[in-house]
Amino acid sequence: MEPTPLKVNATPPLARALAVLACLGVAGCQYLPPLPERPREVFSSPIIARGHLVSAEQLQQITPGVTARADVQALLGSPSHTATFSDDTWYYISSSTQLRPGRALSVSNQRVVVVAFNPNGTVRELRELGQADGRNLSFASRETPVPGNDRTLLQGLFGNIGRFNPTGSSTGQPAAPGVANSSSR
């Protein structure tokens, strides 16, 4: 009887399958989109333009003292906002926003175009305001008191236990005004 030869360099089928999967995985990397230049952009949201963006070419077509209100509306469209007490000032407001993970909405490139009109309806003034022209407002930290009692979460959850009787019989609680108690009849 002849001895069977030993296989010295034999690879198990599992190792061959893993090698094929690794080659396929590396070959599939060429189909991935390129990585951003900064890794921080992977976790950020897109920048969204908001409001009524007025271009520099549109502003050049408006001439103070000559351009009428109807011409401005035809060129720029309806304003984002008008003056509070008169219709003599129009505001075109635009900005770029981006939602940052774990933080508030980030506002950048905020711009306001102000078109002021004469009483006869022609453009009196045309100006542009940026973020530097804005004012920071501080809000009042006070709260308006609300009638009622301040209850904790546990008091709110467990405060009504034993207060109501599903059978409808009296539990010694006083009845509502105008309703006779069943125990007093």
XYZ file of C-alpha atoms in Angstrom:
185
model
C 0.000 0.000 0.000
C 1.291 3.350 -0.959
C 1.105 6.246 1.465
C -1.030 9.225 0.390
C 0.956 12.347 -0.238
C 0.445 15.209 2.250
C -0.827 18.516 0.914
C 1.547 21.092 2.268
C 0.313 24.318 0.598
C -3.396 23.553 0.496
C -5.669 26.501 1.429
C -9.036 25.780 2.997
C -12.139 26.832 1.035
C -13.055 29.446 3.645
C -9.729 31.253 3.187
C -10.186 31.251 -0.586
C -13.699 32.709 -0.260
C -12.466 35.462 2.060
C -9.664 36.337 -0.365
C -12.126 36.610 -3.264
C -14.452 38.832 -1.173
C -11.543 41.080 -0.187
C -10.525 41.478 -3.840
C -14.100 42.338 -4.821
C -14.350 44.862 -1.968
C -11.151 46.622 -3.018
C -12.241 46.604 -6.665
C -15.574 48.196 -5.679
C -13.837 51.194 -4.089
C -13.286 52.798 -7.474
C -17.063 53.412 -7.709
C -17.218 55.464 -4.506
C -17.435 59.254 -4.854
C -14.282 61.159 -3.926
C -13.910 62.211 -0.303
C -14.338 65.898 0.497
C -11.247 67.968 1.039
C -12.144 68.542 4.666
C -13.531 65.647 6.701
C -15.851 68.078 8.499
C -17.976 68.416 5.335
C -19.023 64.787 5.576
C -21.212 65.582 8.587
C -22.601 68.945 7.470
C -25.810 69.694 5.648
C -26.078 71.610 2.382
C -26.170 75.400 2.281
C -29.691 76.613 1.467
C -30.427 80.013 -0.105
C -33.472 81.647 1.477
C -35.459 84.744 0.700
C -35.482 87.048 -2.302
C -31.968 87.300 -3.739
C -31.416 90.467 -5.783
C -28.456 90.385 -8.175
C -26.064 93.280 -8.828
C -27.240 93.444 -12.474
C -30.822 94.004 -11.320
C -29.722 96.789 -8.967
C -27.839 98.546 -11.793
C -31.086 98.804 -13.776
C -32.726 100.899 -11.043
C -32.024 104.649 -11.265
C -33.084 106.874 -8.337
C -35.412 109.661 -9.437
C -36.314 107.906 -12.715
C -37.469 104.338 -12.036
C -41.125 104.020 -11.017
C -42.670 101.689 -8.423
C -44.238 99.467 -11.111
C -40.855 99.135 -12.857
C -39.189 98.031 -9.622
C -41.889 95.436 -9.030
C -41.554 94.156 -12.616
C -37.759 93.951 -12.275
C -37.341 92.604 -8.716
C -40.756 91.116 -7.981
C -42.828 91.592 -4.849
C -40.841 92.714 -1.803
C -40.122 90.422 1.115
C -41.370 93.078 3.514
C -42.705 96.652 3.382
C -42.372 99.488 5.877
C -44.539 99.150 8.956
C -46.622 102.326 8.706
C -46.411 103.160 4.987
C -45.835 101.513 1.634
C -42.978 103.892 0.746
C -40.119 101.501 1.638
C -39.638 97.996 0.272
C -37.231 95.407 1.657
C -35.813 92.449 -0.283
C -34.285 90.068 2.291
C -32.052 87.070 1.508
C -29.608 84.839 3.379
C -27.827 81.497 3.250
C -28.497 78.985 6.013
C -26.935 75.692 7.024
C -28.067 73.238 9.684
C -25.088 72.186 11.784
C -25.286 68.866 13.653
C -26.017 69.327 17.340
C -26.170 73.112 17.018
C -28.559 75.833 15.921
C -29.203 76.974 12.376
C -26.217 78.898 11.003
C -27.109 82.055 9.049
C -24.478 83.460 6.712
C -24.354 85.988 3.904
C -27.440 87.854 5.066
C -28.324 90.737 2.764
C -31.144 93.301 2.706
C -31.840 95.584 -0.272
C -33.856 98.671 0.680
C -35.795 100.580 -1.993
C -37.359 103.838 -0.752
C -39.914 105.705 -2.886
C -40.881 109.384 -3.186
C -44.528 110.383 -2.640
C -44.889 110.599 -6.455
C -43.899 106.884 -6.803
C -40.325 107.087 -8.123
C -37.275 105.585 -6.434
C -35.775 108.005 -3.923
C -33.042 105.823 -2.435
C -31.500 102.430 -3.099
C -29.184 100.888 -0.505
C -27.879 97.534 0.573
C -27.537 96.367 4.186
C -25.337 93.501 5.376
C -24.764 91.696 8.649
C -22.619 94.550 9.951
C -25.630 96.908 9.747
C -27.781 94.695 11.963
C -28.330 95.166 15.671
C -28.314 92.451 18.292
C -31.490 92.337 20.342
C -31.566 90.956 23.842
C -34.746 89.188 24.759
C -36.352 89.490 28.181
C -35.670 86.400 30.251
C -38.761 86.855 32.397
C -41.698 84.516 32.043
C -45.347 85.381 32.348
C -46.823 83.629 35.391
C -49.546 81.100 34.623
C -52.380 80.542 37.080
C -52.299 77.165 38.733
C -49.842 75.286 40.844
C -46.336 74.242 39.910
C -46.239 70.488 40.004
C -43.313 68.193 39.489
C -43.349 65.394 36.925
C -44.099 62.754 39.571
C -46.933 64.819 41.008
C -48.413 65.163 37.534
C -48.165 61.434 36.883
C -49.369 60.124 40.237
C -51.474 63.053 41.495
C -54.805 61.659 40.273
C -54.451 58.167 41.762
C -57.430 57.507 44.059
C -59.162 60.716 43.092
C -61.762 59.280 40.759
C -64.013 56.294 41.390
C -64.966 54.306 38.254
C -68.096 52.807 39.932
C -69.670 56.227 40.362
C -70.269 55.896 44.109
C -69.292 58.676 46.446
C -65.846 58.583 47.978
C -66.368 61.326 50.458
C -65.297 64.015 48.009
C -67.590 67.031 47.838
C -69.862 67.072 44.806
C -69.751 69.735 42.155
C -71.958 72.778 42.851
C -75.587 72.090 41.969
C -75.178 68.288 41.981
C -76.552 66.280 44.890
C -74.243 63.763 46.543
C -75.602 60.184 46.439
C -74.859 59.723 50.157
C -76.897 62.814 51.136
C -80.158 61.566 49.528
